[in-house]
Structure formats: C-alpha cells, structure tokens
PDB file of C-alpha atoms in Angstrom:
ATOM      1  CA  PRO A 184     -27.063 -15.644  57.704  1.00 51.00           C
ATOM      2  CA  ARG A 185     -28.457 -18.037  60.267  1.00 53.00           C
ATOM      3  CA  ASP A 186     -31.502 -20.216  59.592  1.00 56.00           C
ATOM      4  CA  GLY A 187     -34.651 -18.085  59.622  1.00 54.00           C
ATOM      5  CA  ASP A 188     -32.729 -14.834  58.950  1.00 54.00           C
ATOM      6  CA  GLU A 189     -33.782 -14.724  55.276  1.00 57.00           C
ATOM      7  CA  ASP A 190     -37.111 -13.074  56.099  1.00 58.00           C
ATOM      8  CA  ARG A 191     -35.665 -10.577  58.591  1.00 59.00           C
ATOM      9  CA  PRO A 192     -34.613  -7.157  57.221  1.00 59.00           C
ATOM     10  CA  PRO A 193     -30.883  -6.433  57.425  1.00 57.00           C
ATOM     11  CA  SER A 194     -29.637  -4.426  60.402  1.00 58.00           C
ATOM     12  CA  PRO A 195     -28.346  -0.886  59.752  1.00 54.00           C
ATOM     13  CA  SER A 196     -24.744  -2.087  60.118  1.00 55.00           C
ATOM     14  CA  GLN A 197     -25.361  -4.892  57.584  1.00 57.00           C
ATOM     15  CA  SER A 198     -26.942  -2.400  55.187  1.00 57.00           C
ATOM     16  CA  MET A 199     -23.980  -0.026  55.504  1.00 57.00           C
ATOM     17  CA  ALA A 200     -21.518  -2.876  54.898  1.00 61.00           C
ATOM     18  CA  SER A 201     -23.528  -3.889  51.843  1.00 62.00           C
ATOM     19  CA  LEU A 202     -23.463  -0.317  50.507  1.00 59.00           C
ATOM     20  CA  GLU A 203     -19.685  -0.057  51.099  1.00 65.00           C
ATOM     21  CA  SER A 204     -19.166  -3.316  49.185  1.00 66.00           C
ATOM     22  CA  CYS A 205     -20.900  -1.663  46.192  1.00 63.00           C
ATOM     23  CA  GLY A 206     -18.541   1.315  46.302  1.00 64.00           C
ATOM     24  CA  ILE A 207     -20.948   3.673  48.090  1.00 63.00           C
ATOM     25  CA  PRO A 208     -19.153   5.549  50.890  1.00 65.00           C
ATOM     26  CA  ALA A 209     -20.291   4.927  54.460  1.00 61.00           C
ATOM     27  CA  LEU A 210     -22.721   7.394  56.007  1.00 57.00           C
ATOM     28  CA  HIS A 211     -21.995   9.131  59.287  1.00 59.00           C
ATOM     29  CA  SER A 212     -23.951   7.751  62.217  1.00 63.00           C
ATOM     30  CA  GLU A 213     -26.276  10.784  62.377  1.00 72.00           C
ATOM     31  CA  GLU A 214     -27.191  10.478  58.690  1.00 75.00           C
ATOM     32  CA  GLU A 215     -30.134   8.416  57.531  1.00 78.00           C
ATOM     33  CA  LEU A 216     -30.588   6.568  54.222  1.00 76.00           C
ATOM     34  CA  ARG A 217     -33.899   7.844  52.855  1.00 81.00           C
ATOM     35  CA  CYS A 218     -33.960   6.458  49.344  1.00 81.00           C
ATOM     36  CA  VAL A 219     -32.457   3.770  47.137  1.00 77.00           C
ATOM     37  CA  ILE A 220     -32.532   4.265  43.395  1.00 78.00           C
ATOM     38  CA  ALA A 221     -32.100   1.238  41.159  1.00 71.00           C
ATOM     39  CA  VAL A 222     -31.689   0.933  37.424  1.00 69.00           C
ATOM     40  CA  ILE A 223     -33.201  -2.407  36.453  1.00 67.00           C
ATOM     41  CA  ARG A 224     -33.248  -3.998  33.008  1.00 66.00           C
ATOM     42  CA  HIS A 225     -36.536  -5.519  31.925  1.00 67.00           C
ATOM     43  CA  ALA A 226     -36.764  -9.284  31.853  1.00 71.00           C
ATOM     44  CA  ASP A 227     -36.750 -11.622  28.858  1.00 76.00           C
ATOM     45  CA  ARG A 228     -39.810 -11.051  26.636  1.00 77.00           C
ATOM     46  CA  THR A 229     -41.207 -12.332  23.371  1.00 79.00           C
ATOM     47  CA  PRO A 230     -40.588 -10.053  20.372  1.00 81.00           C
ATOM     48  CA  LYS A 231     -43.205  -7.407  19.587  1.00 83.00           C
ATOM     49  CA  GLN A 232     -45.134  -7.892  16.368  1.00 88.00           C
ATOM     50  CA  LYS A 233     -46.798  -5.291  14.202  1.00 92.00           C
ATOM     51  CA  VAL A 234     -48.964  -4.772  11.157  1.00 93.00           C
ATOM     52  CA  LYS A 235     -48.743  -1.549   9.168  1.00 95.00           C
ATOM     53  CA  ILE A 236     -51.099  -0.320   6.420  1.00 94.00           C
ATOM     54  CA  VAL A 237     -51.955   2.961   4.719  1.00 95.00           C
ATOM     55  CA  VAL A 238     -55.675   3.771   4.899  1.00 94.00           C
ATOM     56  CA  SER A 239     -57.909   6.500   3.562  1.00 93.00           C
ATOM     57  CA  ASN A 240     -61.242   4.943   4.573  1.00 94.00           C
ATOM     58  CA  PRO A 241     -63.611   7.665   5.854  1.00 94.00           C
ATOM     59  CA  GLN A 242     -64.517   5.610   8.961  1.00 96.00           C
ATOM     60  CA  TYR A 243     -60.844   5.297   9.995  1.00 95.00           C
ATOM     61  CA  LEU A 244     -60.304   9.002   9.276  1.00 95.00           C
ATOM     62  CA  ASP A 245     -63.346   9.888  11.417  1.00 95.00           C
ATOM     63  CA  TYR A 246     -61.903   7.748  14.221  1.00 95.00           C
ATOM     64  CA  PHE A 247     -58.529   9.511  13.863  1.00 95.00           C
ATOM     65  CA  HIS A 248     -60.062  12.992  13.964  1.00 93.00           C
ATOM     66  CA  PHE A 249     -62.312  12.103  16.917  1.00 93.00           C
ATOM     67  CA  TYR A 250     -59.338  11.071  19.109  1.00 91.00           C
ATOM     68  CA  THR A 251     -56.527  13.361  17.929  1.00 91.00           C
ATOM     69  CA  LYS A 252     -55.910  16.863  19.245  1.00 87.00           C
ATOM     70  CA  SER A 253     -54.350  18.034  15.977  1.00 87.00           C
ATOM     71  CA  PRO A 254     -54.690  16.561  12.465  1.00 87.00           C
ATOM     72  CA  LYS A 255     -50.923  17.025  12.004  1.00 90.00           C
ATOM     73  CA  LYS A 256     -49.904  14.946  15.036  1.00 92.00           C
ATOM     74  CA  ASP A 257     -49.625  11.197  15.466  1.00 94.00           C
ATOM     75  CA  LEU A 258     -52.286   9.432  17.488  1.00 94.00           C
ATOM     76  CA  LYS A 259     -51.414   6.683  19.995  1.00 94.00           C
ATOM     77  CA  VAL A 260     -54.213   4.624  21.518  1.00 92.00           C
ATOM     78  CA  LYS A 261     -53.704   2.182  24.391  1.00 90.00           C
ATOM     79  CA  SER A 262     -56.926   2.659  26.335  1.00 90.00           C
ATOM     80  CA  LYS A 263     -59.480  -0.125  26.463  1.00 91.00           C
ATOM     81  CA  SER A 264     -62.319   2.131  25.274  1.00 92.00           C
ATOM     82  CA  GLY A 265     -60.263   3.498  22.363  1.00 92.00           C
ATOM     83  CA  LEU A 266     -59.170   0.042  21.203  1.00 93.00           C
ATOM     84  CA  LEU A 267     -62.699  -1.367  21.514  1.00 93.00           C
ATOM     85  CA  ARG A 268     -64.076   1.483  19.434  1.00 95.00           C
ATOM     86  CA  PHE A 269     -61.338   0.912  16.831  1.00 95.00           C
ATOM     87  CA  LEU A 270     -62.243  -2.792  16.773  1.00 95.00           C
ATOM     88  CA  GLN A 271     -65.892  -1.900  16.108  1.00 96.00           C
ATOM     89  CA  VAL A 272     -64.897   0.501  13.296  1.00 96.00           C
ATOM     90  CA  THR A 273     -62.780  -2.296  11.765  1.00 96.00           C
ATOM     91  CA  ARG A 274     -65.711  -4.741  11.976  1.00 96.00           C
ATOM     92  CA  ASP A 275     -67.996  -2.185  10.309  1.00 95.00           C
ATOM     93  CA  ILE A 276     -65.527  -1.615   7.475  1.00 95.00           C
ATOM     94  CA  LEU A 277     -65.072  -5.362   6.935  1.00 94.00           C
ATOM     95  CA  ALA A 278     -68.845  -5.829   6.610  1.00 93.00           C
ATOM     96  CA  GLY A 279     -68.929  -3.829   3.368  1.00 88.00           C
ATOM     97  CA  LEU A 280     -65.418  -4.307   1.942  1.00 88.00           C
ATOM     98  CA  ASP A 281     -64.741  -5.794  -1.511  1.00 88.00           C
ATOM     99  CA  ASP A 282     -60.937  -5.251  -1.829  1.00 88.00           C
ATOM    100  CA  GLN A 283     -59.523  -8.723  -0.953  1.00 91.00           C
ATOM    101  CA  GLU A 284     -55.966  -7.521  -0.152  1.00 90.00           C
ATOM    102  CA  LEU A 285     -57.211  -4.853   2.266  1.00 91.00           C
ATOM    103  CA  ARG A 286     -59.750  -7.345   3.663  1.00 92.00           C
ATOM    104  CA  ARG A 287     -56.937  -9.788   4.490  1.00 94.00           C
ATOM    105  CA  LYS A 288     -55.029  -7.090   6.421  1.00 94.00           C
ATOM    106  CA  LEU A 289     -58.096  -5.842   8.268  1.00 94.00           C
ATOM    107  CA  VAL A 290     -59.091  -9.396   9.234  1.00 95.00           C
ATOM    108  CA  HIS A 291     -55.589  -9.779  10.706  1.00 94.00           C
ATOM    109  CA  ILE A 292     -56.054  -6.536  12.694  1.00 94.00           C
ATOM    110  CA  ARG A 293     -59.491  -7.663  13.881  1.00 94.00           C
ATOM    111  CA  ASP A 294     -58.118 -11.061  14.924  1.00 94.00           C
ATOM    112  CA  VAL A 295     -55.269  -9.494  16.923  1.00 91.00           C
ATOM    113  CA  LEU A 296     -57.691  -7.199  18.752  1.00 91.00           C
ATOM    114  CA  GLU A 297     -60.118 -10.054  19.483  1.00 91.00           C
ATOM    115  CA  ARG A 298     -57.489 -12.629  20.477  1.00 87.00           C
ATOM    116  CA  TRP A 299     -57.125 -11.551  24.127  1.00 82.00           C
ATOM    117  CA  GLU A 300     -59.108  -9.385  26.482  1.00 82.00           C
ATOM    118  CA  ILE A 301     -58.109  -5.773  25.919  1.00 79.00           C
ATOM    119  CA  SER A 302     -56.302  -4.729  29.095  1.00 72.00           C
ATOM    120  CA  GLY A 303     -52.884  -3.662  30.245  1.00 64.00           C
ATOM    121  CA  ILE A 304     -50.113  -2.913  27.786  1.00 70.00           C
ATOM    122  CA  ASN A 305     -50.340  -5.861  25.412  1.00 77.00           C
ATOM    123  CA  ARG A 306     -51.510  -3.804  22.390  1.00 86.00           C
ATOM    124  CA  LYS A 307     -50.991  -0.323  20.982  1.00 91.00           C
ATOM    125  CA  LEU A 308     -52.528   1.440  18.000  1.00 93.00           C
ATOM    126  CA  GLN A 309     -50.742   4.283  16.213  1.00 95.00           C
ATOM    127  CA  MET A 310     -52.164   6.428  13.429  1.00 95.00           C
ATOM    128  CA  LYS A 311     -49.770   8.736  11.585  1.00 96.00           C
ATOM    129  CA  PRO A 312     -51.278  11.295   9.182  1.00 94.00           C
ATOM    130  CA  GLN A 313     -49.666  11.311   5.722  1.00 93.00           C
ATOM    131  CA  LYS A 314     -51.819  13.533   3.509  1.00 90.00           C
ATOM    132  CA  TRP A 315     -54.036  16.529   4.275  1.00 88.00           C
ATOM    133  CA  GLY A 316     -56.370  18.823   2.323  1.00 80.00           C
ATOM    134  CA  GLU A 317     -55.448  20.708  -0.868  1.00 78.00           C
ATOM    135  CA  ASP A 318     -53.067  23.235   0.709  1.00 78.00           C
ATOM    136  CA  GLY A 319     -51.613  20.824   3.286  1.00 76.00           C
ATOM    137  CA  GLU A 320     -54.085  22.085   5.868  1.00 81.00           C
ATOM    138  CA  GLY A 321     -57.361  20.803   7.224  1.00 84.00           C
ATOM    139  CA  PRO A 322     -58.240  17.236   8.151  1.00 91.00           C
ATOM    140  CA  ALA A 323     -56.040  14.281   7.237  1.00 91.00           C
ATOM    141  CA  ARG A 324     -57.008  12.409   4.060  1.00 93.00           C
ATOM    142  CA  GLU A 325     -54.660   9.443   4.570  1.00 94.00           C
ATOM    143  CA  VAL A 326     -53.074   7.835   7.651  1.00 95.00           C
ATOM    144  CA  VAL A 327     -50.602   5.036   8.300  1.00 96.00           C
ATOM    145  CA  LEU A 328     -52.210   2.612  10.723  1.00 96.00           C
ATOM    146  CA  ILE A 329     -49.780   0.626  12.920  1.00 95.00           C
ATOM    147  CA  LEU A 330     -50.973  -2.010  15.386  1.00 94.00           C
ATOM    148  CA  LYS A 331     -48.361  -3.490  17.750  1.00 92.00           C
ATOM    149  CA  TRP A 332     -48.807  -6.424  20.085  1.00 89.00           C
ATOM    150  CA  GLY A 333     -46.793  -9.027  21.961  1.00 83.00           C
ATOM    151  CA  GLY A 334     -43.728  -8.450  24.082  1.00 78.00           C
ATOM    152  CA  ASP A 335     -45.082 -10.764  26.758  1.00 77.00           C
ATOM    153  CA  LEU A 336     -42.969 -11.931  29.669  1.00 78.00           C
ATOM    154  CA  THR A 337     -41.499 -15.399  29.062  1.00 86.00           C
ATOM    155  CA  LEU A 338     -41.088 -18.073  31.739  1.00 88.00           C
ATOM    156  CA  LEU A 339     -37.347 -17.321  31.758  1.00 88.00           C
ATOM    157  CA  GLY A 340     -38.163 -13.629  32.193  1.00 83.00           C
ATOM    158  CA  ARG A 341     -40.455 -14.351  35.135  1.00 84.00           C
ATOM    159  CA  ASP A 342     -37.751 -16.444  36.797  1.00 87.00           C
ATOM    160  CA  GLN A 343     -35.156 -13.705  36.164  1.00 84.00           C
ATOM    161  CA  ALA A 344     -37.440 -11.043  37.660  1.00 82.00           C
ATOM    162  CA  GLU A 345     -38.175 -13.133  40.764  1.00 85.00           C
ATOM    163  CA  SER A 346     -34.496 -13.939  41.283  1.00 86.00           C
ATOM    164  CA  LEU A 347     -33.324 -10.350  40.840  1.00 82.00           C
ATOM    165  CA  GLY A 348     -36.104  -9.072  43.114  1.00 82.00           C
ATOM    166  CA  ALA A 349     -35.073 -11.494  45.843  1.00 86.00           C
ATOM    167  CA  GLN A 350     -31.402 -10.492  45.460  1.00 84.00           C
ATOM    168  CA  PHE A 351     -32.311  -6.808  45.623  1.00 79.00           C
ATOM    169  CA  ARG A 352     -34.410  -7.251  48.775  1.00 82.00           C
ATOM    170  CA  HIS A 353     -31.726  -9.262  50.552  1.00 82.00           C
ATOM    171  CA  SER A 354     -28.703  -7.112  49.746  1.00 73.00           C
TER     172      SER A 354
END
C-alpha cells in the first residue's frame, strides 16, 4: 500500500484477492459479498477466582426462592440489582452471625462484591439447590453458593485484541 492508503477501505478486487489467498473461491462479478463470519479467540485474561460454600441460612434461602423460577433449578445472577440485593442480604447476615468460620467466608464474599462497582460481567453468583423438603419436594433447604469474579483483560490481551482487530480490518 502507498502512504495514506491504510485508512482507505480495500477495493473490491483487493478484497477478492485477499479472499482467494485464504482459500475462499473467487466470486463471479455479478455476485456480492454480503457477510463475513469470523471465529475469534478471546484475548489474554487473568484467571477467574471463586468462593464456594454450602448455606442453609433462611435469608439466603429466601433470596434464592425470590429469584428462581423453580426450587429444583440452579440460579445464576449477573444483574446489578440482583447482586446488590445479595450484597445487602450478606451484610444483614453478618450483622448477627456468631460462627467465625462462616463469618470469614461471608466477609470474603462481601469484600469481593464491594471491591468494584457492580457493572458488566466482572462477577457472577450461582446458587445450586442441594436439599429440599421431607419428600424431596417443596422449597430448597440448602444451597451451594458460588461467587465468581476476575477474568479481566490484561495489558497483553488489550494489545492482542487491538492488533488482531487492525489486521482483520485491513485484510
């Protein structure tokens, strides 16, 4: 390319030559390329972290039953309002908790939820029911609580994404 051509879109003949170089057969002159589908690998990220505990606290069970459609199905919460309500339930439980081991885990959960503004996809809460009423029916009596966070884009990942995006636009 000549100087200044980097910002100009490729001509149809350049695009066809580029497609042929990738093993895609040339189109007839009356045909029009309407779509390009790309399979792109995500960039370099930090590892996800998680904390997992089994709870039977009535306040957590009330939260679970409020948000779930069925007491037999897992609950996944990513919404800001759902996570903020869960954070408030956790704070309320901590205010009256004596069990030091459970307190340590719940403080960790509270700290993760308070660390950053709740937005985007940086945190996810899962609640998986484990035990139900006497005959295996009715509301859940025990759930596994899983909080996942992290998986943030690294500087290397950002550079990879920018480089691959530029290559994709210019080929």
